[in-house]
Amino acid sequence: MSKITFLGAGSTIFVKNVLGDTMLTTALQGFELALYDIDPVRLKESETLLTHLRDSIGSTCTITTYLDRKEALRGAKFVINAIQVGGYDPCTITDFEVPKKYGLRQTIADTIGIGGIFRNLRTIPVMLDFASDMQEVCPDAWFLNYTNPMAVLTNAMNTIGGIKTVGLCHSVQVCVPHLFDALGMDHNGVESKIAGINHMAWLLEVKKDGVDLYPEIKRRAAEKQKEKHYDMVRFELMNRFGYYVTESSEHNAEYHPYFIKRNYPELIERYNIPLDEYPRRCIEQIKHWEERRDAILARETVQHTRSHEYASSIMEAMVTNQPYKIGGNVMNTGLITNLPNEACVEVPCLVDASGVTPTYVGDLPPQLAALNRTNINTQLLTLEAAKTLKKEHIYHAALLDPHTSAELSIDDIVNLCDDLIEAHGDWLPKFS
Amino acid sequence: MSKITFLGAGSTIFVKNVLGDTMLTTALQGFELALYDIDPVRLKESETLLTHLRDSIGSTCTITTYLDRKEALRGAKFVINAIQVGGYDPCTITDFEVPKKYGLRQTIADTIGIGGIFRNLRTIPVMLDFASDMQEVCPDAWFLNYTNPMAVLTNAMNTIGGIKTVGLCHSVQVCVPHLFDALGMDHNGVESKIAGINHMAWLLEVKKDGVDLYPEIKRRAAEKQKEKHYDMVRFELMNRFGYYVTESSEHNAEYHPYFIKRNYPELIERYNIPLDEYPRRCIEQIKHWEERRDAILARETVQHTRSHEYASSIMEAMVTNQPYKIGGNVMNTGLITNLPNEACVEVPCLVDASGVTPTYVGDLPPQLAALNRTNINTQLLTLEAAKTLKKEHIYHAALLDPHTSAELSIDDIVNLCDDLIEAHGDWLPKFS
Amino acid sequence: MSKITFLGAGSTIFVKNVLGDTMLTTALQGFELALYDIDPVRLKESETLLTHLRDSIGSTCTITTYLDRKEALRGAKFVINAIQVGGYDPCTITDFEVPKKYGLRQTIADTIGIGGIFRNLRTIPVMLDFASDMQEVCPDAWFLNYTNPMAVLTNAMNTIGGIKTVGLCHSVQVCVPHLFDALGMDHNGVESKIAGINHMAWLLEVKKDGVDLYPEIKRRAAEKQKEKHYDMVRFELMNRFGYYVTESSEHNAEYHPYFIKRNYPELIERYNIPLDEYPRRCIEQIKHWEERRDAILARETVQHTRSHEYASSIMEAMVTNQPYKIGGNVMNTGLITNLPNEACVEVPCLVDASGVTPTYVGDLPPQLAALNRTNINTQLLTLEAAKTLKKEHIYHAALLDPHTSAELSIDDIVNLCDDLIEAHGDWLPKFS
Amino acid sequence: MSKITFLGAGSTIFVKNVLGDTMLTTALQGFELALYDIDPVRLKESETLLTHLRDSIGSTCTITTYLDRKEALRGAKFVINAIQVGGYDPCTITDFEVPKKYGLRQTIADTIGIGGIFRNLRTIPVMLDFASDMQEVCPDAWFLNYTNPMAVLTNAMNTIGGIKTVGLCHSVQVCVPHLFDALGMDHNGVESKIAGINHMAWLLEVKKDGVDLYPEIKRRAAEKQKEKHYDMVRFELMNRFGYYVTESSEHNAEYHPYFIKRNYPELIERYNIPLDEYPRRCIEQIKHWEERRDAILARETVQHTRSHEYASSIMEAMVTNQPYKIGGNVMNTGLITNLPNEACVEVPCLVDASGVTPTYVGDLPPQLAALNRTNINTQLLTLEAAKTLKKEHIYHAALLDPHTSAELSIDDIVNLCDDLIEAHGDWLPKFS
């Protein structure tokens, strides 16, 4: 019997999506679905929901739960990771509130930016503990990472952890449908090519029957941009840099020095930027779950239709050897020729029994490579900090961050880092 | 209406296979199948057979014939190439008979070796004429090359011709089935990974349910090797270098300095090497066709089941955007990290609406990379000769050829090249 | 007789330094020193001074002047370039005054930054005209470029112009002496290793008798930084990023988003940043020359001691084949492994009869590579604009500029570019 | 006081040359010259000669001798290596006599070929012991390697041993003088560019006053080739491949499949190939030393003029920081772009206080890269055998050797390897 281990299985709704997909997949019937979380209550809740779901579907998968991580991982063929270290309270609160004292405003803080840096620093040690356990009990398993910040964590698992890891984000597969829906265009039969880095990958080609659809997209986008809507940052990026980016406007607002600027307070309104969006979502999600939990867990018949998450299709392709194509996060072994080789990139990958094999992309248009490089700078320095445990590299990561460095002085950036280190307390390893 | 142009359509049986597959493919219905050949008689024969086949299948494809090449290519979406320049008589006869005067014996002469070098030299100019026409009348078409020598011709089309070209050879897809059949093993559910150069690609992994099958393969191969059979060269290569190679024993016998040796005449018998195999096959094939042609062309009902050739599946994947995996010949843009970047390599490729996208392989085991490099040496120098039209580079190609240089002295190699240039007459461009 | 052509020979004082050095070099005696400038008056002045100098020295070099550029270049063995396109008035005034309307303040504007971008855009076409002439009348000559912006112009001459070009800047050779003088340390016998990009190259190693001197340097620098001095920006960069940078504080103030910040007006005072330094220097230099010109040109006996400029030593090494080491600007053919290959880098080079041969550096410390990449982004996009003549790439260059993007909004950046294009008038080619 | 350690100091004459040069070098006065050898008698002889030499010169260097290797190395700034493992008797005898039983004839056997492979296999473990000691007692010392086979040993010291190593061979510096002398041409003022791999580096450029001298060289060489002389193999290589090679004809005769061929016995005479040259030289050298030893060691006044060996000039350049140019053997970090990165290459290097810094070469002409690759194949597989201690990689190295594989069958090659392993006995580590 084969085993799929889910780390962070207390995220009940996400577990339901990914393992519900799995239960609906013929090739994965009979697998053990091993749930692991540090929170026994939430683990139990996930078990309950999944059991109802399994019985509703009629899947032959078995569901087990573990509070011992190594036992959860032992013998796994696939490991799916969706942990969050430090949670909304206290860590997300810290990520947003401490920078605010310096006037530094954020929207999501899960990728780069000062919040993304610290999210990485507290998550990497936990991930490397996973890697260490896996080296012992399931060294050949594939690690499907859903945890953010995607690029740095996937890089750490591959290069430090030595585990076969692919980073997965649904921003790739929803990019074209969401764009086309927003513009009133039909995306059926549309072919696209996407590459770059996670959350800043580029829609390099978008065609139907060989015809480039960008002129029509840009025409409609310019029209739509005349009034307020929820994707104004991305449309502006496309307007200025020529290509649409995979991640949402609220994310991209903080990846660049262009949108949240103290010198230009009117831009928040102009680009409709939802400051503090992520903590707001967290609060709502927690509230929503608390209100509906009992009802959800009581229902014995649970519906599920296969979602757009890649995980079950990846496992299916590896088991059946039927080729499947994903946009995956992998090490840049010369794939995108004008981005650093040390970076983790998001490129089309072929999945089959040989695993996840990335494809060759070549050069990005120079302006897109340049934008990616500004973010890779912070990513690589964050990784350096995690590897060396030297505080100076945390400062470097923050000093190179496009938004942070545009807004704050060197002294404020360094002090902010020190404050965040202190506020994190034991959520961070000791830096010297 | 979309158009598929077939160059060298006088190869009636091969055309039937590839375009028969096409007619059986739903996504390719309604395409124009444009047949081109320099021989009007054979072109007519192919048209007759294909028309019978089309009607038998009930395909909605249309069949057209062209003696004007540029008109055949105009507006094509796909171009399939299966030409042979110079044919059996006179060129294959030349390839074998002139070297024989120097004591140099060959088996196939379609890849490297002295015969492979000259086959390239007479074919490249014709291919570049195709490229030149295509730049004018169908610059975005994909060129699916079946003509040998695969590696050099595909290289020339991509780097000199500037045409999107993938080289296709069925040795990849039949590699595992043939090996397993020969050893009495079942290849159902077997996963494999193959990479290298055309005709010398390596079965790097062969597993079932995660279990390495090489130990069992090698055990049975050693047993079988005790008596005479038809794959003795490859089994010996596997025995000594650890991996099975894609192309047959009669081919591989002449890619190395190990098998056809004047100092060791007994090896011919020992490894069961069919010297002069290719001309013998040509004669038989011609005789066979002449005997059966009238009967074949008279039959109005023609059967066809989809073959293992990649072409129709590639076109289907590009049209439907359903991913398909092939072993394709492409430029080595850092894909196989221990082979030269200037080489054309055979690697797993993803095919979909974005075209043929090669995947990353990394380092080959060092002994396999070394063997490939000995053949790439001759390939790259042949290409240099074709590009510069300098005779000295023909000598270099022959002097670096592993079999030729093992057998002959420098003087004999140079004289042999001169004799072959003279014997070719107008089949070659002028070299200085 | 061999010939050295000096382009922009109207810069009388600089010509005196470089060609004075030449006249003092034994191996270069008898050379023709061909002076070219578009300004006949200044050309005549340089001729007068150089003739006096030549006679004072007793050199056998001949001095000729040309207003016809192609004749000046014909048959040259070396071409030294020190032109300035557009001069102080009008172009430098434009570079500083137009951005000021948007609140964008600069210090030097000759490298990157909005001023550096436009200085490139108006200079590249003139440089490529040089290249075009040279292809005709002296294709094998070495081009020794002193004109700024160094990195982009040297890149353009090599990759578009196809001329063997090395970029020369004395910031490399004065780096250690100036630093040691400032700190009251003795630089005799000190060994150093410097690499990076022009004006942002890094003192990677600084040792005496194998002992790392950085701890002492940093100790003294921290002490000195307590009071106001003229190198505060560089000391702060060393403090935060760990390494000393080659170019001066007034230059580096505008290469980063850290020093000239509208949100932090106090930083100008704190780091002692001389805003508008370059135009101030231009005015003083012009005034100084006008006041002293007649006296200088009247003196028939002129003194010269060999300066620290590389040019005469480079020519000497090429002529004598005695190896000489420089810090030169060359294309990054894998030399600095964590900077883009498309960039022009400043690395140790070996000069001898084989020309200027760059040496291998490997990876820079990650924070230094990251800082370099932020500037390379703007450099490469500026080059893209010059190559394609597309306005959008000018916007990209400015949008990626670290200082510009930190200070201004997208709209202001785009409008500023448009204003600068208009203000330049015929000093720029037409962009579409 | 600084220390230079000489490993293999029993090679009295070579020690005299290299350390005599050192004693004549002002910047190296006062250094300790630490002599180490496993043979106390020869060590004593070297000490005697060097002491006489030191006193004759009046150098302030001190001379010490060590039989304890780690003490000899402790605190060294430079380590010069000239060991030979196994000596003439028994190992060189083995290298020549065992292959002879299979009809495999050699000339020198110190580079590649079956003899070169085994010379590597018995030397690498000793070298790695040096590296291990050095990591402990002088980790920052530069290792100047004179021991052959140069390419593989230098590769092993750098990549496995982790010691800063440059490989030195005087074939680079004598290449042009010897060629010009042989052809009656004057080499004064001649500039040359040499790159490739050790013993097969190429005279890529040879010019005087900018004029290519190759046409005249080739004209004279063709004339000279009409009668018998001592450099016929190299002249033939130049004739056919267009470039002169650094190492002598007797060496190059066995690097290729062209010259020692059982099928063409007349080539030995035709190319004047001195079979068994190396053992003959060994015997003469031993006899010569025995006859003259007492007289040499008795003389108290010893003459020495600085030789063409690089070592003392390298140490001088590192100590004085005066740049010096050598042709050195270093790892191919992208320096020669069409040779494998794993290879050790011979390229121009800059030496100064920063150490030995290799320069960028780019692509070799394709035929030269191809010839180098055939030798690199054997080098890399030999290294693989030494690293993995797997017998199969010894077979691979021999099977890929151009001369061995041209002459022998697979079975004979494998049996020959087995015989050589057995004949070596404890001179080799255990392979499985």
PDB file of N, CA and C in Angstrom, chain D residues 146-191:
ATOM      1  N   TYR D 146      54.465  19.615 -10.606  1.00  0.00           N
ATOM      2  CA  TYR D 146      55.253  19.259 -11.785  1.00  0.00           C
ATOM      3  C   TYR D 146      55.080  17.784 -12.158  1.00  0.00           C
ATOM      4  N   THR D 147      54.375  17.026 -11.331  1.00  0.00           N
ATOM      5  CA  THR D 147      54.288  15.591 -11.566  1.00  0.00           C
ATOM      6  C   THR D 147      53.251  15.265 -12.645  1.00  0.00           C
ATOM      7  N   ASN D 148      53.617  14.328 -13.514  1.00  0.00           N
ATOM      8  CA  ASN D 148      52.706  13.835 -14.540  1.00  0.00           C
ATOM      9  C   ASN D 148      51.997  12.580 -14.057  1.00  0.00           C
ATOM     10  N   PRO D 149      50.857  12.251 -14.618  1.00  0.00           N
ATOM     11  CA  PRO D 149      50.116  12.958 -15.660  1.00  0.00           C
ATOM     12  C   PRO D 149      49.492  14.250 -15.119  1.00  0.00           C
ATOM     13  N   MET D 150      49.875  15.349 -15.708  1.00  0.00           N
ATOM     14  CA  MET D 150      49.564  16.679 -15.207  1.00  0.00           C
ATOM     15  C   MET D 150      48.063  16.959 -15.071  1.00  0.00           C
ATOM     16  N   ALA D 151      47.307  16.706 -16.145  1.00  0.00           N
ATOM     17  CA  ALA D 151      45.901  17.146 -16.171  1.00  0.00           C
ATOM     18  C   ALA D 151      45.090  16.461 -15.076  1.00  0.00           C
ATOM     19  N   VAL D 152      45.247  15.160 -14.954  1.00  0.00           N
ATOM     20  CA  VAL D 152      44.419  14.427 -13.997  1.00  0.00           C
ATOM     21  C   VAL D 152      44.872  14.700 -12.563  1.00  0.00           C
ATOM     22  N   LEU D 153      46.179  14.769 -12.333  1.00  0.00           N
ATOM     23  CA  LEU D 153      46.660  15.006 -10.966  1.00  0.00           C
ATOM     24  C   LEU D 153      46.274  16.401 -10.490  1.00  0.00           C
ATOM     25  N   THR D 154      46.394  17.387 -11.360  1.00  0.00           N
ATOM     26  CA  THR D 154      46.022  18.754 -10.986  1.00  0.00           C
ATOM     27  C   THR D 154      44.519  18.832 -10.733  1.00  0.00           C
ATOM     28  N   ASN D 155      43.742  18.154 -11.552  1.00  0.00           N
ATOM     29  CA  ASN D 155      42.295  18.071 -11.366  1.00  0.00           C
ATOM     30  C   ASN D 155      41.981  17.458  -9.993  1.00  0.00           C
ATOM     31  N   ALA D 156      42.648  16.341  -9.685  1.00  0.00           N
ATOM     32  CA  ALA D 156      42.375  15.658  -8.413  1.00  0.00           C
ATOM     33  C   ALA D 156      42.716  16.543  -7.217  1.00  0.00           C
ATOM     34  N   MET D 157      43.861  17.228  -7.277  1.00  0.00           N
ATOM     35  CA  MET D 157      44.257  18.086  -6.154  1.00  0.00           C
ATOM     36  C   MET D 157      43.260  19.224  -5.948  1.00  0.00           C
ATOM     37  N   ASN D 158      42.764  19.798  -7.039  1.00  0.00           N
ATOM     38  CA  ASN D 158      41.812  20.903  -6.921  1.00  0.00           C
ATOM     39  C   ASN D 158      40.433  20.428  -6.489  1.00  0.00           C
ATOM     40  N   THR D 159      39.920  19.386  -7.165  1.00  0.00           N
ATOM     41  CA  THR D 159      38.509  19.062  -6.956  1.00  0.00           C
ATOM     42  C   THR D 159      38.283  18.064  -5.828  1.00  0.00           C
ATOM     43  N   ILE D 160      39.209  17.147  -5.621  1.00  0.00           N
ATOM     44  CA  ILE D 160      39.049  16.208  -4.508  1.00  0.00           C
ATOM     45  C   ILE D 160      39.858  16.697  -3.303  1.00  0.00           C
ATOM     46  N   GLY D 161      41.101  17.088  -3.564  1.00  0.00           N
ATOM     47  CA  GLY D 161      41.985  17.494  -2.475  1.00  0.00           C
ATOM     48  C   GLY D 161      41.647  18.845  -1.873  1.00  0.00           C
ATOM     49  N   GLY D 162      40.991  19.714  -2.661  1.00  0.00           N
ATOM     50  CA  GLY D 162      40.614  21.020  -2.139  1.00  0.00           C
ATOM     51  C   GLY D 162      41.795  21.940  -1.861  1.00  0.00           C
ATOM     52  N   ILE D 163      42.897  21.728  -2.587  1.00  0.00           N
ATOM     53  CA  ILE D 163      44.111  22.539  -2.410  1.00  0.00           C
ATOM     54  C   ILE D 163      44.280  23.436  -3.648  1.00  0.00           C
ATOM     55  N   LYS D 164      44.666  24.694  -3.419  1.00  0.00           N
ATOM     56  CA  LYS D 164      44.908  25.614  -4.544  1.00  0.00           C
ATOM     57  C   LYS D 164      46.106  25.117  -5.343  1.00  0.00           C
ATOM     58  N   THR D 165      45.848  24.544  -6.520  1.00  0.00           N
ATOM     59  CA  THR D 165      46.896  23.874  -7.278  1.00  0.00           C
ATOM     60  C   THR D 165      46.961  24.414  -8.692  1.00  0.00           C
ATOM     61  N   VAL D 166      48.168  24.655  -9.158  1.00  0.00           N
ATOM     62  CA  VAL D 166      48.367  24.938 -10.579  1.00  0.00           C
ATOM     63  C   VAL D 166      49.361  23.906 -11.102  1.00  0.00           C
ATOM     64  N   GLY D 167      49.082  23.393 -12.284  1.00  0.00           N
ATOM     65  CA  GLY D 167      49.960  22.415 -12.902  1.00  0.00           C
ATOM     66  C   GLY D 167      50.912  23.105 -13.874  1.00  0.00           C
ATOM     67  N   LEU D 168      52.187  22.754 -13.798  1.00  0.00           N
ATOM     68  CA  LEU D 168      53.218  23.459 -14.562  1.00  0.00           C
ATOM     69  C   LEU D 168      54.003  22.505 -15.451  1.00  0.00           C
ATOM     70  N   CYS D 169      54.190  22.895 -16.687  1.00  0.00           N
ATOM     71  CA  CYS D 169      54.894  22.054 -17.651  1.00  0.00           C
ATOM     72  C   CYS D 169      55.658  22.989 -18.545  1.00  0.00           C
ATOM     73  N   HIS D 170      56.926  22.733 -18.769  1.00  0.00           N
ATOM     74  CA  HIS D 170      57.669  23.701 -19.580  1.00  0.00           C
ATOM     75  C   HIS D 170      57.393  23.592 -21.072  1.00  0.00           C
ATOM     76  N   SER D 171      56.508  22.679 -21.465  1.00  0.00           N
ATOM     77  CA  SER D 171      56.217  22.555 -22.902  1.00  0.00           C
ATOM     78  C   SER D 171      55.602  23.835 -23.468  1.00  0.00           C
ATOM     79  N   VAL D 172      54.932  24.620 -22.609  1.00  0.00           N
ATOM     80  CA  VAL D 172      54.338  25.864 -23.110  1.00  0.00           C
ATOM     81  C   VAL D 172      55.426  26.869 -23.487  1.00  0.00           C
ATOM     82  N   GLN D 173      56.348  27.108 -22.551  1.00  0.00           N
ATOM     83  CA  GLN D 173      57.306  28.191 -22.820  1.00  0.00           C
ATOM     84  C   GLN D 173      58.364  27.828 -23.863  1.00  0.00           C
ATOM     85  N   VAL D 174      58.619  26.535 -24.064  1.00  0.00           N
ATOM     86  CA  VAL D 174      59.627  26.189 -25.078  1.00  0.00           C
ATOM     87  C   VAL D 174      59.007  25.940 -26.456  1.00  0.00           C
ATOM     88  N   CYS D 175      57.694  25.974 -26.541  1.00  0.00           N
ATOM     89  CA  CYS D 175      57.009  25.632 -27.791  1.00  0.00           C
ATOM     90  C   CYS D 175      57.498  26.482 -28.962  1.00  0.00           C
ATOM     91  N   VAL D 176      57.388  27.774 -28.840  1.00  0.00           N
ATOM     92  CA  VAL D 176      57.774  28.654 -29.951  1.00  0.00           C
ATOM     93  C   VAL D 176      59.287  28.621 -30.205  1.00  0.00           C
ATOM     94  N   PRO D 177      60.132  28.765 -29.174  1.00  0.00           N
ATOM     95  CA  PRO D 177      61.574  28.713 -29.459  1.00  0.00           C
ATOM     96  C   PRO D 177      61.995  27.428 -30.173  1.00  0.00           C
ATOM     97  N   HIS D 178      61.539  26.289 -29.706  1.00  0.00           N
ATOM     98  CA  HIS D 178      61.937  25.036 -30.342  1.00  0.00           C
ATOM     99  C   HIS D 178      61.458  24.952 -31.788  1.00  0.00           C
ATOM    100  N   LEU D 179      60.225  25.336 -32.013  1.00  0.00           N
ATOM    101  CA  LEU D 179      59.701  25.289 -33.375  1.00  0.00           C
ATOM    102  C   LEU D 179      60.517  26.202 -34.290  1.00  0.00           C
ATOM    103  N   PHE D 180      60.772  27.415 -33.818  1.00  0.00           N
ATOM    104  CA  PHE D 180      61.479  28.371 -34.663  1.00  0.00           C
ATOM    105  C   PHE D 180      62.920  27.931 -34.909  1.00  0.00           C
ATOM    106  N   ASP D 181      63.566  27.414 -33.867  1.00  0.00           N
ATOM    107  CA  ASP D 181      64.921  26.902 -34.053  1.00  0.00           C
ATOM    108  C   ASP D 181      64.933  25.798 -35.108  1.00  0.00           C
ATOM    109  N   ALA D 182      63.967  24.892 -34.990  1.00  0.00           N
ATOM    110  CA  ALA D 182      63.939  23.754 -35.913  1.00  0.00           C
ATOM    111  C   ALA D 182      63.780  24.215 -37.361  1.00  0.00           C
ATOM    112  N   LEU D 183      63.090  25.343 -37.548  1.00  0.00           N
ATOM    113  CA  LEU D 183      62.811  25.807 -38.906  1.00  0.00           C
ATOM    114  C   LEU D 183      63.760  26.905 -39.359  1.00  0.00           C
ATOM    115  N   GLY D 184      64.764  27.200 -38.523  1.00  0.00           N
ATOM    116  CA  GLY D 184      65.703  28.252 -38.905  1.00  0.00           C
ATOM    117  C   GLY D 184      65.080  29.630 -38.911  1.00  0.00           C
ATOM    118  N   MET D 185      64.109  29.869 -38.020  1.00  0.00           N
ATOM    119  CA  MET D 185      63.465  31.186 -37.937  1.00  0.00           C
ATOM    120  C   MET D 185      63.849  31.826 -36.597  1.00  0.00           C
ATOM    121  N   ASP D 186      63.774  33.128 -36.566  1.00  0.00           N
ATOM    122  CA  ASP D 186      64.148  33.884 -35.374  1.00  0.00           C
ATOM    123  C   ASP D 186      62.891  34.152 -34.533  1.00  0.00           C
ATOM    124  N   HIS D 187      62.918  33.715 -33.274  1.00  0.00           N
ATOM    125  CA  HIS D 187      61.703  33.888 -32.470  1.00  0.00           C
ATOM    126  C   HIS D 187      61.722  35.152 -31.610  1.00  0.00           C
ATOM    127  N   ASN D 188      62.714  35.987 -31.783  1.00  0.00           N
ATOM    128  CA  ASN D 188      62.709  37.242 -31.026  1.00  0.00           C
ATOM    129  C   ASN D 188      61.529  38.119 -31.430  1.00  0.00           C
ATOM    130  N   GLY D 189      60.828  38.638 -30.424  1.00  0.00           N
ATOM    131  CA  GLY D 189      59.711  39.540 -30.702  1.00  0.00           C
ATOM    132  C   GLY D 189      58.464  38.840 -31.193  1.00  0.00           C
ATOM    133  N   VAL D 190      58.481  37.505 -31.170  1.00  0.00           N
ATOM    134  CA  VAL D 190      57.303  36.771 -31.621  1.00  0.00           C
ATOM    135  C   VAL D 190      56.285  36.684 -30.486  1.00  0.00           C
ATOM    136  N   GLU D 191      55.028  36.956 -30.807  1.00  0.00           N
ATOM    137  CA  GLU D 191      53.948  36.853 -29.822  1.00  0.00           C
ATOM    138  C   GLU D 191      53.137  35.604 -30.133  1.00  0.00           C
TER     139      GLU D 191
END
